[in-house]
GROMACS .gro file of C-alpha atoms in nm:
model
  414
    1UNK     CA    1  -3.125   0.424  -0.634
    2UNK     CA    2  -2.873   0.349  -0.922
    3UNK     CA    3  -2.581   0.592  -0.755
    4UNK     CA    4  -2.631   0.406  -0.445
    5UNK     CA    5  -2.621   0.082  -0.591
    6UNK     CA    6  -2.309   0.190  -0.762
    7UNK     CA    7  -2.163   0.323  -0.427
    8UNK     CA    8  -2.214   0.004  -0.208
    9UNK     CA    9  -2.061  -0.230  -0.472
   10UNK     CA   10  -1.755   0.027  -0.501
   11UNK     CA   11  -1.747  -0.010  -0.158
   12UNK     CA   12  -1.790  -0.389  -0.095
   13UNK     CA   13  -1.508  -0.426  -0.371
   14UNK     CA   14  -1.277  -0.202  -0.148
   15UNK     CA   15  -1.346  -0.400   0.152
   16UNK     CA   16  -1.291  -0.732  -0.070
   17UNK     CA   17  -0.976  -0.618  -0.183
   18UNK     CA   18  -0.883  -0.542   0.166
   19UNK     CA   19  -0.981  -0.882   0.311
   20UNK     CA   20  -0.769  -1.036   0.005
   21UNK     CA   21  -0.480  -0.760   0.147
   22UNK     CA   22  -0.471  -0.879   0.498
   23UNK     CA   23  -0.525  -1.232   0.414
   24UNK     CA   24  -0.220  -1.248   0.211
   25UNK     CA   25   0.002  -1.057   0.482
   26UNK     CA   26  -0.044  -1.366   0.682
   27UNK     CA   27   0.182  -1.559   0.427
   28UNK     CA   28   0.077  -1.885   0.600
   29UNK     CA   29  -0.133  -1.970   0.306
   30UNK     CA   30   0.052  -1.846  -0.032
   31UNK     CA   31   0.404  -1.962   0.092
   32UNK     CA   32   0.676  -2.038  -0.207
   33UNK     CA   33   0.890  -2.396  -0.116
   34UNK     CA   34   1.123  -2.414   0.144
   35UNK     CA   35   0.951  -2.067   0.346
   36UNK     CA   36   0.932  -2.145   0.720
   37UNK     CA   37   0.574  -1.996   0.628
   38UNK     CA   38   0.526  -2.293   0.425
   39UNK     CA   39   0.322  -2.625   0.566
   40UNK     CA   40   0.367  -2.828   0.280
   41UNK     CA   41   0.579  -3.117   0.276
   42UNK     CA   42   0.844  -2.905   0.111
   43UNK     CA   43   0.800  -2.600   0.343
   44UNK     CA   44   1.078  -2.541   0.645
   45UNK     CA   45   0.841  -2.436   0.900
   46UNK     CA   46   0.853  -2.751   1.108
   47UNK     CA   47   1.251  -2.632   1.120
   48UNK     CA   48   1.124  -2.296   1.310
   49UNK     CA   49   0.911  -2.454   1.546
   50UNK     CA   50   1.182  -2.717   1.584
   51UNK     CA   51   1.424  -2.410   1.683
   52UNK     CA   52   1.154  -2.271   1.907
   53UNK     CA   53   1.064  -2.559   2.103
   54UNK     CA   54   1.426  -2.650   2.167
   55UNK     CA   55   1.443  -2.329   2.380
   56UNK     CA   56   1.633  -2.047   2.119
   57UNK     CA   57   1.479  -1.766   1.992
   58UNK     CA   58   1.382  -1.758   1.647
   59UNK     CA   59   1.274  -1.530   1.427
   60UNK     CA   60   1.163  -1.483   1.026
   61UNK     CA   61   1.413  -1.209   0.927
   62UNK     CA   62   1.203  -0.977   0.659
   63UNK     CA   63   1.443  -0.712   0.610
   64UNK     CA   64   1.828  -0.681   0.422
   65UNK     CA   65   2.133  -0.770   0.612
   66UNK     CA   66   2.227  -0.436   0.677
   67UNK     CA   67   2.047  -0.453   1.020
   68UNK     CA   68   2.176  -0.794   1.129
   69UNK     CA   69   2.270  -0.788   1.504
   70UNK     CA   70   2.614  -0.725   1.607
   71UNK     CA   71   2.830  -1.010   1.716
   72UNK     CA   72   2.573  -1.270   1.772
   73UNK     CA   73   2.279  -1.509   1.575
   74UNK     CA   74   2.303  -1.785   1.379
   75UNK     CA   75   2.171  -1.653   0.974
   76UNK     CA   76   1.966  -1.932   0.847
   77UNK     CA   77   1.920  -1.902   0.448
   78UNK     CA   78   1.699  -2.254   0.291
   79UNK     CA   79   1.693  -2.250  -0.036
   80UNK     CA   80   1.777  -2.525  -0.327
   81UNK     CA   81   2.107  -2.554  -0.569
   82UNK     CA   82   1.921  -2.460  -0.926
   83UNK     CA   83   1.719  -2.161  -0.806
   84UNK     CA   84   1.914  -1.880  -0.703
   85UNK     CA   85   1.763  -1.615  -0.407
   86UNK     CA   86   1.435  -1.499  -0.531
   87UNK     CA   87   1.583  -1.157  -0.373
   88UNK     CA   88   1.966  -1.079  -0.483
   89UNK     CA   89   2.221  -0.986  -0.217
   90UNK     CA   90   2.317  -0.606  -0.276
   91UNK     CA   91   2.677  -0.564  -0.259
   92UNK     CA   92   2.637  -0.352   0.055
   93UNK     CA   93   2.475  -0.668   0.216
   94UNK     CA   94   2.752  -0.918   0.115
   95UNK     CA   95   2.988  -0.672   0.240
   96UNK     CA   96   2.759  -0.629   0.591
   97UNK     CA   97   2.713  -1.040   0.601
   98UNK     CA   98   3.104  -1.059   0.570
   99UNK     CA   99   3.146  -0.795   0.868
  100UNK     CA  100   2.877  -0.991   1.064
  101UNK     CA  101   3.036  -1.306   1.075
  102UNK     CA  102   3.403  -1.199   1.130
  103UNK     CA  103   3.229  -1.044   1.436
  104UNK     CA  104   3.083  -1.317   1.589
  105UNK     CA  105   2.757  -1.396   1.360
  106UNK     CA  106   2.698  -1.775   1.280
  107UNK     CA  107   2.611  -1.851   0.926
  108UNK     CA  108   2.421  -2.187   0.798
  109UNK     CA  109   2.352  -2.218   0.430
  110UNK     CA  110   2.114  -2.503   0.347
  111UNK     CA  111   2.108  -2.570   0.006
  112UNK     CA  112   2.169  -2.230  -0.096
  113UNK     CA  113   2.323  -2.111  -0.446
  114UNK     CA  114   2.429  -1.750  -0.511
  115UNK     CA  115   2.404  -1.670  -0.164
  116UNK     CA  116   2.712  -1.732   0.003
  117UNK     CA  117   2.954  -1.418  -0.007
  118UNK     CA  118   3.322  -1.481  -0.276
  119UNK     CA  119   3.508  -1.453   0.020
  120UNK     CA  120   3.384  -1.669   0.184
  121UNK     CA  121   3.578  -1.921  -0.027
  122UNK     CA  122   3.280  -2.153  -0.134
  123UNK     CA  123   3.051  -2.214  -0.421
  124UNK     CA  124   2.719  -2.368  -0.401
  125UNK     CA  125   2.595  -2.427  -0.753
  126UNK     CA  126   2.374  -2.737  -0.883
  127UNK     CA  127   2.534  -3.059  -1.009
  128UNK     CA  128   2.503  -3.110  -1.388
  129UNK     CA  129   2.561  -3.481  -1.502
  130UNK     CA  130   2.846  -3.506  -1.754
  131UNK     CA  131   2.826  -3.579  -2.150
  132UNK     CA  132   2.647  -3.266  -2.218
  133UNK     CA  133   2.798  -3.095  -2.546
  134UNK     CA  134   2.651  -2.767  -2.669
  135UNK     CA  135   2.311  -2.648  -2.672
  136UNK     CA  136   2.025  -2.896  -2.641
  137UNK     CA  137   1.895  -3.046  -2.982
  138UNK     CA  138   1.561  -2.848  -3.046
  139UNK     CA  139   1.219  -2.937  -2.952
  140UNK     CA  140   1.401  -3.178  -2.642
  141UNK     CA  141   1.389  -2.880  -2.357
  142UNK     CA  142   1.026  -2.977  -2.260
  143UNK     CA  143   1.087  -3.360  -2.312
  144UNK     CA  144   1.315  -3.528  -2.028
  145UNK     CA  145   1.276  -3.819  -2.132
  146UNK     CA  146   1.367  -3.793  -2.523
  147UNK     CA  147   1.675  -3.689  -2.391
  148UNK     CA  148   1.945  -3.889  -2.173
  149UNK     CA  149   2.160  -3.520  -2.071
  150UNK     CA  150   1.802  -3.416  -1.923
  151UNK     CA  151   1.677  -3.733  -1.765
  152UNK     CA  152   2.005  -3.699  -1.585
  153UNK     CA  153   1.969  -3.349  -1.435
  154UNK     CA  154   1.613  -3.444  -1.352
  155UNK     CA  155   1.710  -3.790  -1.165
  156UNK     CA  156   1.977  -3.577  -0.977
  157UNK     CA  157   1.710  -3.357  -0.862
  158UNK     CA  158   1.478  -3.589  -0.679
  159UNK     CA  159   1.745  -3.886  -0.630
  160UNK     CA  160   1.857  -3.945  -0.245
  161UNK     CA  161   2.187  -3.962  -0.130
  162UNK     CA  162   2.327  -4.174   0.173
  163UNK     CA  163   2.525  -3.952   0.387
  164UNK     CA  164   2.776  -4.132   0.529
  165UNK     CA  165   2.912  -3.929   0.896
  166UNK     CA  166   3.275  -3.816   0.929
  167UNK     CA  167   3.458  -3.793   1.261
  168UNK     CA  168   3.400  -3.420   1.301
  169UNK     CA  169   3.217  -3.355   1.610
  170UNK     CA  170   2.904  -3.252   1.459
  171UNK     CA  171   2.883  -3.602   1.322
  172UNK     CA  172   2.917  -3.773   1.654
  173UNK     CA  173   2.650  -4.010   1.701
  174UNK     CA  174   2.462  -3.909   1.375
  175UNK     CA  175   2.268  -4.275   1.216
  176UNK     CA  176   2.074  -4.303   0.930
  177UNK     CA  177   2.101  -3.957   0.665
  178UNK     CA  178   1.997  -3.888   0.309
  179UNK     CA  179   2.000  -3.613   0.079
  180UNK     CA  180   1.786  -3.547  -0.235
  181UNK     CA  181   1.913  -3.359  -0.531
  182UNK     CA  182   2.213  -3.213  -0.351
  183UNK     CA  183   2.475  -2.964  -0.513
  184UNK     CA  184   2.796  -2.920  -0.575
  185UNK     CA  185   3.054  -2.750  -0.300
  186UNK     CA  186   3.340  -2.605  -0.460
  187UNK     CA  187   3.612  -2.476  -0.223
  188UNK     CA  188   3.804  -2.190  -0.360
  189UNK     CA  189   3.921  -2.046  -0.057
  190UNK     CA  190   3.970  -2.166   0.338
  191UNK     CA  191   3.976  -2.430   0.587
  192UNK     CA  192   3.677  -2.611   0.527
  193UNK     CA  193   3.625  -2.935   0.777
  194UNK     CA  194   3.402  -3.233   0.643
  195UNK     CA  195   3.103  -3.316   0.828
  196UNK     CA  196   2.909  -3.489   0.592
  197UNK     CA  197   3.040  -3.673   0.261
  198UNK     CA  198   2.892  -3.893   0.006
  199UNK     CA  199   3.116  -4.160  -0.205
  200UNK     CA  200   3.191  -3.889  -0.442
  201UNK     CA  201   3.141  -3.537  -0.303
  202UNK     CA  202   3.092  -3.354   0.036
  203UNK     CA  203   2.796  -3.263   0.144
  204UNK     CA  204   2.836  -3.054   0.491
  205UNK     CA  205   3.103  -2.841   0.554
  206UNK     CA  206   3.216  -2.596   0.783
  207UNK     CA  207   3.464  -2.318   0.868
  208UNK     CA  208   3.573  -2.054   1.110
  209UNK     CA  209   3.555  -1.671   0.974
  210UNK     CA  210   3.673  -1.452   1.242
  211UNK     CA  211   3.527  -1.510   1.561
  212UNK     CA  212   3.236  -1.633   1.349
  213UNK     CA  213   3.158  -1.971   1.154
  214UNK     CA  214   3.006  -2.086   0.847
  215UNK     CA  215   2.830  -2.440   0.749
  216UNK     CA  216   2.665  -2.545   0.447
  217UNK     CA  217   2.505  -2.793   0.338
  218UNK     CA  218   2.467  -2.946  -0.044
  219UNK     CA  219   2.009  -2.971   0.012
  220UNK     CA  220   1.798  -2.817   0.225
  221UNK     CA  221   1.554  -3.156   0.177
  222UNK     CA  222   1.666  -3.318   0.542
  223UNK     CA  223   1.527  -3.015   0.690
  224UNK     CA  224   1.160  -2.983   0.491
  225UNK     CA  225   0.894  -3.054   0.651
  226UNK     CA  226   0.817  -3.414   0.540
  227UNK     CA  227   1.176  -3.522   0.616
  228UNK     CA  228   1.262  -3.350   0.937
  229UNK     CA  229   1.082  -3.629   1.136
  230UNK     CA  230   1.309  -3.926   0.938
  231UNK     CA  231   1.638  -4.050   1.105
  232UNK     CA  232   1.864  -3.812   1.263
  233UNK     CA  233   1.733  -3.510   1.054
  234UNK     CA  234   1.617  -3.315   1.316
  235UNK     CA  235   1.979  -3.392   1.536
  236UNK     CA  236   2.178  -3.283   1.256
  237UNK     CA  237   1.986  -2.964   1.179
  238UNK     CA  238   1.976  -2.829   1.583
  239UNK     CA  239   2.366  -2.946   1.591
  240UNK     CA  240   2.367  -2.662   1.254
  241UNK     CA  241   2.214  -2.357   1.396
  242UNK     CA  242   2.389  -2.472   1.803
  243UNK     CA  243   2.712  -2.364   1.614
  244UNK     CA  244   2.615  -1.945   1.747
  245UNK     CA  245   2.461  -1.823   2.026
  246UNK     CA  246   2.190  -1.570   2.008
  247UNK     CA  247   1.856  -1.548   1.809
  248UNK     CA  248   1.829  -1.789   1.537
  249UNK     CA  249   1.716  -1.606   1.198
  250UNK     CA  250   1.575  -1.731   0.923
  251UNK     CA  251   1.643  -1.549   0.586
  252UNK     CA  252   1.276  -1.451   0.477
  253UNK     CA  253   1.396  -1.131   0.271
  254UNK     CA  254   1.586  -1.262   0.033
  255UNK     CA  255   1.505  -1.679  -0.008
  256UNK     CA  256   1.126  -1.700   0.127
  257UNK     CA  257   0.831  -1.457   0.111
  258UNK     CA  258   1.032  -1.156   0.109
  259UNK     CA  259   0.994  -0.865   0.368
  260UNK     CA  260   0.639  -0.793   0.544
  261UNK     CA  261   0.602  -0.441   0.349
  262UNK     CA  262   0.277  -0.363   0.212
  263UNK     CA  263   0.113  -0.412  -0.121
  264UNK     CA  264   0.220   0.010  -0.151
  265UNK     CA  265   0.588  -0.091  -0.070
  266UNK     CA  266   0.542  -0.347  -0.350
  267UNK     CA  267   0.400  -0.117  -0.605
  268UNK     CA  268   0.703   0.146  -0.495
  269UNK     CA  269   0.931  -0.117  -0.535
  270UNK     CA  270   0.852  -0.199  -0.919
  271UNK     CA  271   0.794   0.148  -1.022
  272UNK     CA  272   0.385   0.211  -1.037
  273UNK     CA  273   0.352   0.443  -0.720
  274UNK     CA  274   0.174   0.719  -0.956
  275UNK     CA  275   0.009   0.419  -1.112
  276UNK     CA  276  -0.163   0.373  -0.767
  277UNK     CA  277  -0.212   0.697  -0.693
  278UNK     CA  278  -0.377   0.775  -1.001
  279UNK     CA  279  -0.605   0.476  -1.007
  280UNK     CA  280  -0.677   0.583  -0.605
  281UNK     CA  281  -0.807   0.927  -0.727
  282UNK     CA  282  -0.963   0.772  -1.011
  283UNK     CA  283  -1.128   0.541  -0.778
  284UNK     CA  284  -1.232   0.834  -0.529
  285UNK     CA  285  -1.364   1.070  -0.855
  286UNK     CA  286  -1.589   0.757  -0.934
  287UNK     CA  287  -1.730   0.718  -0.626
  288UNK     CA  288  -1.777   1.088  -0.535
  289UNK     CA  289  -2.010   1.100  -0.896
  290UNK     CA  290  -2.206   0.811  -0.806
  291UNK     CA  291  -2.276   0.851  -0.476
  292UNK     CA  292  -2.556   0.977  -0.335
  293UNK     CA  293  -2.632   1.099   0.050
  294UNK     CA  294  -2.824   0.867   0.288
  295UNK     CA  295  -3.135   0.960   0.458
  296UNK     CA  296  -3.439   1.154   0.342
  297UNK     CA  297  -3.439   1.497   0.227
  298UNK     CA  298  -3.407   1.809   0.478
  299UNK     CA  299  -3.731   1.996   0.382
  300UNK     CA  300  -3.682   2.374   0.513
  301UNK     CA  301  -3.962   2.474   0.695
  302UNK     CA  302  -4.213   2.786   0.550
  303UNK     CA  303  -4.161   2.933   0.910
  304UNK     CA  304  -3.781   2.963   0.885
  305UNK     CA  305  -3.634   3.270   0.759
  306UNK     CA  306  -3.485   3.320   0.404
  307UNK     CA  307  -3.099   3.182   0.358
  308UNK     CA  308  -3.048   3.540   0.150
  309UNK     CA  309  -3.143   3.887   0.274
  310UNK     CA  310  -3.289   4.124   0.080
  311UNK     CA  311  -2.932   4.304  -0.063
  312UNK     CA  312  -2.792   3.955  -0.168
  313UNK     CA  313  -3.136   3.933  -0.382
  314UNK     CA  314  -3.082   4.274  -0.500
  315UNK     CA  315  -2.760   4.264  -0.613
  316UNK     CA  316  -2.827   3.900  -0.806
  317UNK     CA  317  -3.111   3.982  -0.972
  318UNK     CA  318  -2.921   4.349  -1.054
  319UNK     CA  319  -2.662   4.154  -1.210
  320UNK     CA  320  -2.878   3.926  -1.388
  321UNK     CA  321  -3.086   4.232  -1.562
  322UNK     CA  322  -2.671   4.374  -1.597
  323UNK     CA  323  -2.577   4.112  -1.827
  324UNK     CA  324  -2.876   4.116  -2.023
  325UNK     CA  325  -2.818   4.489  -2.073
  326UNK     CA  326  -3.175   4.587  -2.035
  327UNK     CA  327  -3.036   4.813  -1.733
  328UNK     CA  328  -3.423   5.019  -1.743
  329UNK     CA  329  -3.580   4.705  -1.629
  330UNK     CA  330  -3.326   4.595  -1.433
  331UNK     CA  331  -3.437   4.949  -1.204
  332UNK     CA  332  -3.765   4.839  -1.238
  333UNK     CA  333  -3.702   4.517  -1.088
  334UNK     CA  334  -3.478   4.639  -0.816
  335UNK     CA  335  -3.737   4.897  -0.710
  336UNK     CA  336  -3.987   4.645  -0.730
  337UNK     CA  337  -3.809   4.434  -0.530
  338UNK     CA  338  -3.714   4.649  -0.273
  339UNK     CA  339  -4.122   4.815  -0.226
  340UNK     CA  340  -4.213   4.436  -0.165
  341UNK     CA  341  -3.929   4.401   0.111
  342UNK     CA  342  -4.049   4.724   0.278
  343UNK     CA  343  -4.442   4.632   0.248
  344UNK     CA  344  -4.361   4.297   0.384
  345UNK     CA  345  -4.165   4.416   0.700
  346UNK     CA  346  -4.499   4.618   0.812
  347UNK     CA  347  -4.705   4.323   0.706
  348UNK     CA  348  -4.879   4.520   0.439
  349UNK     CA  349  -4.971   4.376   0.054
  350UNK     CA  350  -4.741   4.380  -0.227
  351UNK     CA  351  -4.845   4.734  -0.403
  352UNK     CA  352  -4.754   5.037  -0.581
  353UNK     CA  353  -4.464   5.270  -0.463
  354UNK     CA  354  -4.728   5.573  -0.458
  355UNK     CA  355  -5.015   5.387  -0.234
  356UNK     CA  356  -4.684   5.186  -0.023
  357UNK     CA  357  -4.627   5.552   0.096
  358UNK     CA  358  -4.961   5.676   0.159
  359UNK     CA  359  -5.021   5.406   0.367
  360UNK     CA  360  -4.776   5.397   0.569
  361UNK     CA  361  -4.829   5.737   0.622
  362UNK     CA  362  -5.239   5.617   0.721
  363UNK     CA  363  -5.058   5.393   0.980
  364UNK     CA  364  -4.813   5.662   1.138
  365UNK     CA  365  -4.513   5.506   1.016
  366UNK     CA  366  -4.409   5.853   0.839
  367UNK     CA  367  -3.993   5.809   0.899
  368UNK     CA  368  -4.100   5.471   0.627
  369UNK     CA  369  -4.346   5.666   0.429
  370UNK     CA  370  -4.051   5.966   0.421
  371UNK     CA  371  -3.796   5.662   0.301
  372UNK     CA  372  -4.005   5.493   0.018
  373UNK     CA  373  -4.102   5.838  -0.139
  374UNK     CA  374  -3.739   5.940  -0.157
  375UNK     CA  375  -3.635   5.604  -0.297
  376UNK     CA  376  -3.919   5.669  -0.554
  377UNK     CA  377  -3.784   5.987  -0.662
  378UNK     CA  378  -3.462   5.849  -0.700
  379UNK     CA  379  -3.565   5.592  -0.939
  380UNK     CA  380  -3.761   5.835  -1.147
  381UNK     CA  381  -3.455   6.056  -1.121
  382UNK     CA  382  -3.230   5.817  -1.286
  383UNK     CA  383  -3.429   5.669  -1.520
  384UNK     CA  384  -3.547   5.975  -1.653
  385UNK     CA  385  -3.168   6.058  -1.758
  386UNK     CA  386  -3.105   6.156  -2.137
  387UNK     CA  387  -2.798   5.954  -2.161
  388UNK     CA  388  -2.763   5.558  -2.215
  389UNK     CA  389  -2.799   5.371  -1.931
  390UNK     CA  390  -2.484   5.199  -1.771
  391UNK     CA  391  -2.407   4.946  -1.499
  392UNK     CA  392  -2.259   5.196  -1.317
  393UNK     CA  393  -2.584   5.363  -1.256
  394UNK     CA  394  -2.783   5.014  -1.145
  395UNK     CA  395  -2.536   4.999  -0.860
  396UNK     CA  396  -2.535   5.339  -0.787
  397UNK     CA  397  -2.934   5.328  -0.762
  398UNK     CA  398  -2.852   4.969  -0.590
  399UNK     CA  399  -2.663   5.191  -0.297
  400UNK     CA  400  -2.860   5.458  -0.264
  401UNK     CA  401  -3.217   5.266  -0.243
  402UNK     CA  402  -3.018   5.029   0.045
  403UNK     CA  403  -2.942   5.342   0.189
  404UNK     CA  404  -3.267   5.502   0.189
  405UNK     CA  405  -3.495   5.224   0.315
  406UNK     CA  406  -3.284   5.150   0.626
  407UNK     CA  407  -3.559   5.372   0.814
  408UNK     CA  408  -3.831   5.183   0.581
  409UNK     CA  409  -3.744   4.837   0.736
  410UNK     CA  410  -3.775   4.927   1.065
  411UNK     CA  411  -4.114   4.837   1.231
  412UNK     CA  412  -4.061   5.137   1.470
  413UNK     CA  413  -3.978   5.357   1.231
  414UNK     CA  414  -4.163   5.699   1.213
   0.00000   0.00000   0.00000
């Protein structure tokens, strides 16, 4: 009762862990900010339905940029100005993006640092406030508001910006716009065109790379989910990803959840694949001990006929008596054996060599009366020798007594 206890818990903790598995493969639930997984007011998602229901094709990309598709698709990456990707572009996937986009492939960058390509010839970074000389005084990093520098960078954070439209055509019509916490767009290389700008700084801008085009965007925030719905949001964000043609794709590898790879392509990734498969086998070595099998006993019935035959007896309890090295008995026992094999085949009483003989010699089996005197003579032969007994000669009286009572087993025999 205890092993089976043990067994159905191990296994109702394998199918919890499974549940948990599957649950979080869903990644509606456990969605980081600005995921197009992600209901909360600071999730995208409403973005990729807004895509979808405006008749393009969109799709969560979960895998590097390697694979992008040739010529065509508009690359959305979300993400903020302070956090970089939680995935880092490789350098063969900056070099791939690059190729992309001179081909044909539409890039929009909402909010974005570290993920735009040095080529490209802009830098999204976040916007520090000036005044700020040094290293912070100690004990002030946790306190904002013990310390002016800080309150700053917070209050640039979650303060809104009006953005005011220029006459680009992407701005045509646009109304009412803000911006919270936007960055800072450095140009360092390009034709950039203003779309966007604030009294200071710009805050959309866009370029031609190729046959391809670029736009980014200072904040993702007029794209989030609570925000989307608020002015001309929504306008300005289709007007973004109508810049390509093709499938619009929404960076998921590198800025969101990550790629859809399993909790075993996780544990590769970091290094513990023999950590799993060890704890796997260690699991499987538990369970195998405490298990138990199911169901009642099988109960062999009297009727049935022995699993061994009478040579696989023989030669166990030979070798039993052989490593004891009382090889005399071990004769004894043998020849014992045997007689009780013979008497049983002609359904006769367990008995003495001598009277197994002359009965079966009553009965008219003489070919098995013949057999079991021979095998009698034998024995006395060899354990009448002068010499220390051996192993050698158990077997050899092992062979010869098999050999002799062939005739004695048969029923017919005469």
């Amino acid at each position: 009762m205890r092993r089976r206890l043990t067994l159905v818990l191990g296994l109702a903790g394998l199918v919890l862990v499974t549940a948990m598995i599957l649950e979080v493969a869903r990644r509606g639930r456990f969605a980081v900010a600005l995921s197009t997984y992600s209901t909360a007011a600071r999730g995208a998602k409403a973005l990729f339905l807004l895509c979808r229901s405006s008749g393009r094709v969109a799709r969560r990309w979960t895998q590097d940029l390697v694979g992008l598709p040739r010529g065509r698709g508009v690359l959305v990456a979300v993400g903020t100005p302070w956090d970089g990707p939680q995935r880092e572009l490789a350098r063969s996937e900056r070099e791939a993006l690059l190729e992309w986009i001179r081909g044909g492939g539409t890039l929009v960058v909402l909010g974005a640092s570290g993920y735009l390509p040095e080529e490209a010839g802009l830098i999204v970074s976040e916007k520090t406030p000036p005044g700020r000389k040094g290293e912070p005084s100690p004990g002030l990093e946790r306190a904002p508001w013990k310390d002016p520098w800080l309150a700053a960078q917070v209050e640039a954070r979650d303060g809104e910006i009006a953005a005011i439209p220029t006459e680009h055509t992407l701005a045509a019509g646009l109304g009412r716009l803000a911006l919270r916490g936007p960055g800072e767009l450095k140009i360092t290389a390009g034709e950039w065109q203003r779309v966007l700008v604030s009294p200071k700084d710009a805050l959309v801008l866009v370029r031609g790379l190729g046959r391809g085009r670029i736009a980014v965007a200072a904040s993702a925030s007029f794209v989030e989910n609570g925000s989307l719905a608020r002015g001309d949001h929504a306008a300005l964000a289709l007007r973004l990803v109508s810049l390509g043609t093709g499938p619009v794709l929404f960076d998921e590898y590198h800025l969101g959840m990550g790629s859809s790879r399993s909790v075993a392509s996780y544990l590769s990734e970091r290094g513990l694949t023999f950590v799993l498969v060890q704890g796997l086998l260690a699991l499987a070595l538990v369970l195998w001990r405490a298990g138990a099998r199911f169901g009642a006993p099988v109960l062999r019935s009297r009727d049935a006929p022995p699993v061994h035959d009478a040579k696989s007896y023989v030669d166990a309890l030979g070798h039993i008596y052989a490593r004891a090295g009382d090889v005399r008995a071990s004769m004894e026992r043998v020849v014992t054996a045997a007689m009780g094999r013979v008497a049983a085949c002609h359904g006769l009483d367990r008995q003495e060599p001598e009277g197994l003989a002359r009965t079966l010699a009553e009965r008219g089996r003489l070919g098995a009366s013949r057999a079991v005197q021979q095998a009698l003579e034998r024995y006395r032969a060899a354990t009448a020798r002068g010499d220390v007994l051996g192993a050698k000669h158990l077997v050899e009286l092992q062979r010869n007594l098999d050999r002799d009572l062939q005739e004695a087993l048969n029923r017919e025999g005469r």
